[in-house]
Coordinates of C-alpha atoms in Angstrom, one line a residue:
G1 CA 15.8 6.2 64.1
K2 CA 19.0 8.1 65.1
T3 CA 18.5 11.0 62.6
K4 CA 15.0 11.6 63.9
S5 CA 16.3 11.7 67.5
I6 CA 19.0 14.2 66.4
L7 CA 16.4 16.3 64.7
N8 CA 14.2 16.3 67.8
A9 CA 17.1 17.3 70.0
L10 CA 18.0 20.2 67.6
D11 CA 14.4 21.3 67.5
S12 CA 14.1 21.3 71.3
H13 CA 17.1 23.6 71.6
G14 CA 16.1 25.8 68.6
V15 CA 19.2 24.9 66.8
K16 CA 19.7 24.5 63.0
A17 CA 22.4 22.3 61.7
T18 CA 24.1 21.7 58.4
F19 CA 23.6 18.1 57.1
L20 CA 26.2 17.1 54.5
M21 CA 24.5 14.1 52.9
V22 CA 26.0 11.1 51.1
G23 CA 24.1 10.5 47.8
Q24 CA 23.5 6.7 48.3
M25 CA 21.9 7.5 51.7
A26 CA 19.7 10.2 50.1
N27 CA 18.7 7.6 47.5
A28 CA 17.8 5.1 50.2
Y29 CA 16.0 7.6 52.5
P30 CA 14.5 10.4 50.4
D31 CA 11.7 11.0 53.0
L32 CA 14.3 11.6 55.7
V33 CA 16.1 14.1 53.4
R34 CA 12.9 16.0 52.9
E35 CA 12.2 16.0 56.6
V36 CA 15.6 17.4 57.5
A37 CA 14.9 20.2 54.9
A38 CA 11.4 20.7 56.2
R39 CA 12.7 21.2 59.7
G40 CA 14.8 24.1 58.4
H41 CA 18.2 22.6 58.4
T42 CA 20.8 23.4 55.6
I43 CA 21.6 20.5 53.3
G44 CA 24.8 20.1 51.4
T45 CA 26.6 17.1 50.0
H46 CA 29.3 14.6 50.8
T47 CA 29.9 12.5 47.6
Q48 CA 27.8 9.6 46.3
N49 CA 29.4 6.7 48.1
H50 CA 31.7 8.3 50.8
T51 CA 34.7 7.6 48.7
N52 CA 38.1 8.9 49.8
L53 CA 38.6 11.4 46.9
A54 CA 42.3 11.8 47.5
S55 CA 42.8 8.2 46.6
V56 CA 41.0 8.1 43.2
S57 CA 41.6 9.9 39.9
F58 CA 40.4 13.5 39.5
D59 CA 37.7 12.4 37.0
T60 CA 36.4 9.7 39.4
A61 CA 36.4 12.2 42.3
V62 CA 34.4 14.8 40.2
S63 CA 32.0 12.0 39.2
Q64 CA 31.5 11.1 42.9
I65 CA 30.8 14.8 43.8
D66 CA 28.4 15.3 40.9
Q67 CA 26.5 12.0 41.5
G68 CA 26.1 12.9 45.2
R69 CA 24.7 16.3 44.3
R70 CA 22.3 14.8 41.8
S71 CA 21.1 12.2 44.3
V72 CA 20.5 14.7 47.1
A73 CA 18.7 17.0 44.7
A74 CA 16.5 14.1 43.5
A75 CA 15.7 13.2 47.1
L76 CA 14.6 16.8 47.8
G77 CA 12.4 16.6 44.7
P78 CA 10.1 19.4 43.9
S79 CA 10.0 20.5 47.6
R80 CA 10.6 24.2 48.3
S81 CA 14.0 23.3 49.9
R82 CA 17.1 23.8 47.9
M83 CA 20.4 22.2 48.3
A84 CA 23.1 24.6 49.5
P85 CA 26.3 24.8 47.5
F86 CA 28.2 23.2 50.5
F87 CA 30.4 20.2 50.4
R88 CA 32.6 18.2 52.8
F89 CA 35.3 15.8 51.8
P90 CA 34.9 12.3 53.1
Y91 CA 37.7 11.6 55.7
L92 CA 38.6 15.3 55.2
A93 CA 40.8 14.0 52.3
D94 CA 41.0 16.7 49.7
T95 CA 43.4 17.7 47.0
P96 CA 44.3 21.2 45.7
A97 CA 42.9 20.3 42.3
L98 CA 39.5 19.3 43.7
R99 CA 39.3 22.3 45.9
G100 CA 40.0 24.5 42.9
H101 CA 37.3 22.6 40.9
L102 CA 34.7 23.1 43.6
A103 CA 35.6 26.8 44.1
A104 CA 35.3 27.4 40.3
R105 CA 31.8 26.0 40.5
G106 CA 30.8 28.1 43.4
I107 CA 30.7 25.2 45.8
V108 CA 32.0 26.0 49.3
V109 CA 34.0 23.4 51.1
V110 CA 32.8 23.1 54.7
D111 CA 36.0 22.3 56.7
V112 CA 36.0 21.0 60.2
D113 CA 37.6 22.8 63.2
I114 CA 36.6 20.2 65.9
D115 CA 36.2 16.5 65.1
S116 CA 33.9 14.9 67.8
K117 CA 35.4 11.5 66.8
D118 CA 31.9 10.1 67.4
Y119 CA 32.8 7.3 64.9
F120 CA 35.1 5.7 67.6
R121 CA 33.6 3.1 69.9
I122 CA 33.5 5.4 72.9
S123 CA 30.8 6.3 75.3
P124 CA 28.3 9.1 74.5
V125 CA 29.6 11.0 77.6
R126 CA 33.1 10.8 76.3
V127 CA 32.1 12.2 72.9
A128 CA 30.4 15.1 74.7
T129 CA 33.2 15.9 77.1
R130 CA 36.0 15.5 74.6
T131 CA 34.2 17.8 72.1
M132 CA 33.5 20.4 74.8
R133 CA 37.1 20.3 75.8
D134 CA 38.2 20.9 72.2
L135 CA 35.7 23.7 71.8
R136 CA 36.8 25.4 75.0
R137 CA 40.4 25.3 73.8
R138 CA 39.5 26.8 70.4
G139 CA 36.7 29.1 71.5
S140 CA 34.6 28.5 68.4
G141 CA 34.4 26.5 65.3
I142 CA 32.6 24.0 63.0
I143 CA 32.0 20.8 64.9
L144 CA 31.8 17.5 63.0
F145 CA 29.2 14.9 64.2
H146 CA 27.7 12.0 62.3
D147 CA 23.9 11.2 62.4
L148 CA 24.4 7.5 61.9
H149 CA 25.8 6.7 65.3
A150 CA 23.5 5.9 68.3
R151 CA 26.2 7.4 70.6
T152 CA 25.8 10.8 68.8
A153 CA 22.0 10.7 69.1
S154 CA 22.1 9.9 72.8
M155 CA 24.8 12.5 73.7
L156 CA 23.4 15.4 71.7
P157 CA 20.8 16.7 74.2
T158 CA 23.5 16.8 76.9
F159 CA 26.0 18.5 74.6
L160 CA 23.4 21.1 73.5
N161 CA 22.7 21.8 77.2
M162 CA 26.4 22.2 77.9
L163 CA 26.7 24.7 75.0
E164 CA 23.8 26.7 76.3
R165 CA 25.0 26.7 79.9
E166 CA 28.5 27.9 78.9
G167 CA 27.0 30.7 76.7
Y168 CA 27.9 29.4 73.3
K169 CA 25.8 30.4 70.3
V170 CA 25.1 28.0 67.5
V171 CA 24.9 29.5 64.1
A172 CA 23.3 28.1 61.0
L173 CA 25.4 28.0 57.8
Q174 CA 23.4 29.3 54.9
P175 CA 24.2 30.3 51.4
A176 CA 23.9 34.0 50.7
R177 CA 21.1 34.8 48.2
G178 CA 22.4 35.0 44.7
N179 CA 26.0 34.6 45.8
P180 CA 27.9 31.5 46.6
A181 CA 29.5 33.1 49.7
L182 CA 29.0 31.4 53.0
V183 CA 27.0 33.3 55.6
A184 CA 26.5 32.4 59.2
S185 CA 23.4 33.6 61.0
A186 CA 23.0 33.4 64.8
R187 CA 19.9 31.8 66.1

């Protein structure tokens, strides 16, 4: 489906991405989780059920985070791939207490600099051009895309071509060995 199209587009451009996976999706599609990992992409987490963590109790939020991590780890199974200590808040809705909790556990919050807004019902061309406009304005940054939208899968090859043409380098986020610090490596 859409994720395989996205994986193929990334492969054809030699680009590695960071997939922040929802636990319930990992439970439903464990083979896809393993394929993403096998293709060399970084895998982090994004809660169990994509719950807005700022709107629930601290304990419920921590449970959502932990369940999501367990589900993604189970989907990866005994494969060589390991889950990275990376996390993104659903809806980018965080709290200082949750950020502190994650930091104390060595989990790096992957924030977003450029939101492609690919979840809006807009054309794939509009997603690509709007995202490039925002990237040109900032000069660099972490871009948020979702692999569950057909518009994202269809615009990604064009977007990757635009990045290449304009001289942008895509870096892979990877955990440093033996250290929870975040390291970016250029392709």
